[in-house]
Amino acid sequence: MESISSDVKQRLARISAHLNPSSNLQMEENWVLRGENCRAKGGSPGFKVAILGASGGIGQPLAMLMKMNPLVSVLHLYDVANTPGVTADISHMDTSAVVRGFLGPQQLENALVGMDLIIIPAGVPRKPGMTRDDLFNINAGIVKTLCEGITKFCPNAIVNLISNPVNSTVPIAAEVFKRAGTFDPKRLLGVTMLDVVRANTFVAEVLGRDPKEVDVPVVGGHAGVTILPLLSQVKPPCSFTAKEIDQLTDRIQNGGTEVVEAKAGAGSATLSMAYAAVKFADACLRGLRGDSGIVECAFVASQVTELPFFASKVRLGRTGAEEVFSLGPLNEYERAGLEKAKKELAASIEKGVSFVRK
């Protein structure tokens, strides 16, 4: 029998690596290297994305949906617990993105190096009776630590920050980046897409339309009265009664509480949040690719109001949020809502800044 060719030997070695992964899965550095050798060659061209907090309630469905995204070539999953199982599970999906897992602070560097987009859902979820402020002390520390890692290992990546309370965690991230001299306001984006997704859904129900046909700008922040849907600017143009405006605004502002109460202690908005996060991440990746006309709402460093951060429509491109749009014409109801939103936002932003500076 003729000797086995070098190419066949390599293929057999790759098959063997998949059939007999090390007992520690992706968690050992040498396994990560072997995984890179046997898997990355089969990956598609695209972007490298890391999810920090990939084992949580948002992180797991987010990881699954990002593995399905054809714009992703490499997907890094990082968490402080349970990453081996999540990584193994996700890696069996027959899509082209190469999946690698990383466990604990000692592997944060490997998780971050070379990434184009970082998505951060890390932190604890809201429980019944818990306000977003109650989350602050725990999640603020988590975000600060992760952002310190980003400044060292991938300072030029675009960062999508989901960890609540977003109104405070985005200013925390900005302060960490400023201290390290790596802050680029275009590359730090607080994800408020869930408010837009809810607004589109609830407004479509009232109008009797497909939500895909509806576009509702939602500005301000990402908590309670700071969430301001601009119902006067809905596309397609439409009108609402005063009662409908009150009910829709209230439901959009309290959508998170609606889910927390419905789950009765079993969690918060994880699935819809993961969907919204992927919708926003996909928009960022299309911007990175150079697609034109990519406009979404996000909580960013802003001069739209007197506040240093504000959520409004932004145009996404190769460098992140390349243009921040003004609010446009507001009606009397929305102007009153804006004043309420700014008052609460100012306190939340200051709380985040003070956390880092203290």
mmCIF file of N, CA and C in Angstrom, residues 52-53 78 80 120-124 135-148 163 169 172 355:
data_model
loop_
_atom_site.group_PDB
_atom_site.id
_atom_site.type_symbol
_atom_site.label_atom_id
_atom_site.label_comp_id
_atom_site.label_asym_id
_atom_site.label_seq_id
_atom_site.Cartn_x
_atom_site.Cartn_y
_atom_site.Cartn_z
ATOM 1 N N LEU A 52 -18.194 39.140 26.332
ATOM 2 C CA LEU A 52 -17.721 39.086 27.718
ATOM 3 C C LEU A 52 -18.940 38.926 28.627
ATOM 4 N N GLY A 53 -19.049 37.740 29.223
ATOM 5 C CA GLY A 53 -20.247 37.390 29.973
ATOM 6 C C GLY A 53 -21.083 36.415 29.163
ATOM 7 N N TYR A 78 -16.140 34.578 26.609
ATOM 8 C CA TYR A 78 -15.410 34.748 27.871
ATOM 9 C C TYR A 78 -16.401 34.857 29.028
ATOM 10 N N VAL A 80 -16.470 34.099 33.743
ATOM 11 C CA VAL A 80 -15.732 33.640 34.920
ATOM 12 C C VAL A 80 -16.221 32.271 35.387
ATOM 13 N N ILE A 120 -20.522 43.336 25.634
ATOM 14 C CA ILE A 120 -20.427 43.100 27.086
ATOM 15 C C ILE A 120 -21.818 43.006 27.724
ATOM 16 N N PRO A 121 -22.326 41.770 27.896
ATOM 17 C CA PRO A 121 -23.557 41.584 28.674
ATOM 18 C C PRO A 121 -23.271 41.143 30.113
ATOM 19 N N ALA A 122 -22.004 41.176 30.543
ATOM 20 C CA ALA A 122 -21.614 40.651 31.856
ATOM 21 C C ALA A 122 -22.309 41.404 32.982
ATOM 22 N N GLY A 123 -22.603 40.677 34.059
ATOM 23 C CA GLY A 123 -23.211 41.303 35.230
ATOM 24 C C GLY A 123 -24.369 40.486 35.760
ATOM 25 N N VAL A 124 -24.983 40.990 36.830
ATOM 26 C CA VAL A 124 -26.125 40.279 37.409
ATOM 27 C C VAL A 124 -27.416 40.860 36.828
ATOM 28 N N LEU A 135 -28.576 47.387 40.883
ATOM 29 C CA LEU A 135 -27.557 46.605 40.186
ATOM 30 C C LEU A 135 -26.194 47.286 40.203
ATOM 31 N N PHE A 136 -26.201 48.570 40.547
ATOM 32 C CA PHE A 136 -25.043 49.414 40.239
ATOM 33 C C PHE A 136 -23.736 48.902 40.828
ATOM 34 N N ASN A 137 -23.700 48.695 42.140
ATOM 35 C CA ASN A 137 -22.418 48.397 42.782
ATOM 36 C C ASN A 137 -21.755 47.148 42.231
ATOM 37 N N ILE A 138 -22.548 46.099 41.957
ATOM 38 C CA ILE A 138 -21.965 44.861 41.425
ATOM 39 C C ILE A 138 -21.515 45.066 39.983
ATOM 40 N N ASN A 139 -22.434 45.524 39.147
ATOM 41 C CA ASN A 139 -22.134 45.607 37.718
ATOM 42 C C ASN A 139 -21.101 46.680 37.386
ATOM 43 N N ALA A 140 -21.070 47.743 38.182
ATOM 44 C CA ALA A 140 -20.079 48.800 37.937
ATOM 45 C C ALA A 140 -18.666 48.250 38.068
ATOM 46 N N GLY A 141 -18.433 47.440 39.091
ATOM 47 C CA GLY A 141 -17.110 46.848 39.292
ATOM 48 C C GLY A 141 -16.729 45.891 38.176
ATOM 49 N N ILE A 142 -17.707 45.104 37.716
ATOM 50 C CA ILE A 142 -17.452 44.147 36.627
ATOM 51 C C ILE A 142 -17.065 44.895 35.354
ATOM 52 N N VAL A 143 -17.836 45.931 35.012
ATOM 53 C CA VAL A 143 -17.579 46.697 33.792
ATOM 54 C C VAL A 143 -16.219 47.384 33.852
ATOM 55 N N LYS A 144 -15.896 47.947 35.012
ATOM 56 C CA LYS A 144 -14.600 48.636 35.180
ATOM 57 C C LYS A 144 -13.442 47.674 34.915
ATOM 58 N N THR A 145 -13.525 46.476 35.489
ATOM 59 C CA THR A 145 -12.456 45.479 35.315
ATOM 60 C C THR A 145 -12.317 45.057 33.859
ATOM 61 N N LEU A 146 -13.435 44.781 33.197
ATOM 62 C CA LEU A 146 -13.387 44.343 31.801
ATOM 63 C C LEU A 146 -12.846 45.447 30.892
ATOM 64 N N CYS A 147 -13.251 46.681 31.166
ATOM 65 C CA CYS A 147 -12.785 47.800 30.329
ATOM 66 C C CYS A 147 -11.301 48.070 30.536
ATOM 67 N N GLU A 148 -10.797 47.825 31.736
ATOM 68 C CA GLU A 148 -9.350 47.937 31.967
ATOM 69 C C GLU A 148 -8.607 46.924 31.105
ATOM 70 N N SER A 163 -24.352 45.811 29.800
ATOM 71 C CA SER A 163 -24.479 45.659 31.257
ATOM 72 C C SER A 163 -25.223 46.847 31.869
ATOM 73 N N THR A 169 -23.027 52.693 33.323
ATOM 74 C CA THR A 169 -21.879 51.862 32.941
ATOM 75 C C THR A 169 -21.133 52.432 31.733
ATOM 76 N N ILE A 172 -18.794 54.947 33.071
ATOM 77 C CA ILE A 172 -17.706 54.220 33.747
ATOM 78 C C ILE A 172 -16.665 53.779 32.721
ATOM 79 N N PHE A 355 -17.847 56.830 40.356
ATOM 80 C CA PHE A 355 -17.420 55.480 40.723
ATOM 81 C C PHE A 355 -15.942 55.273 40.354
#
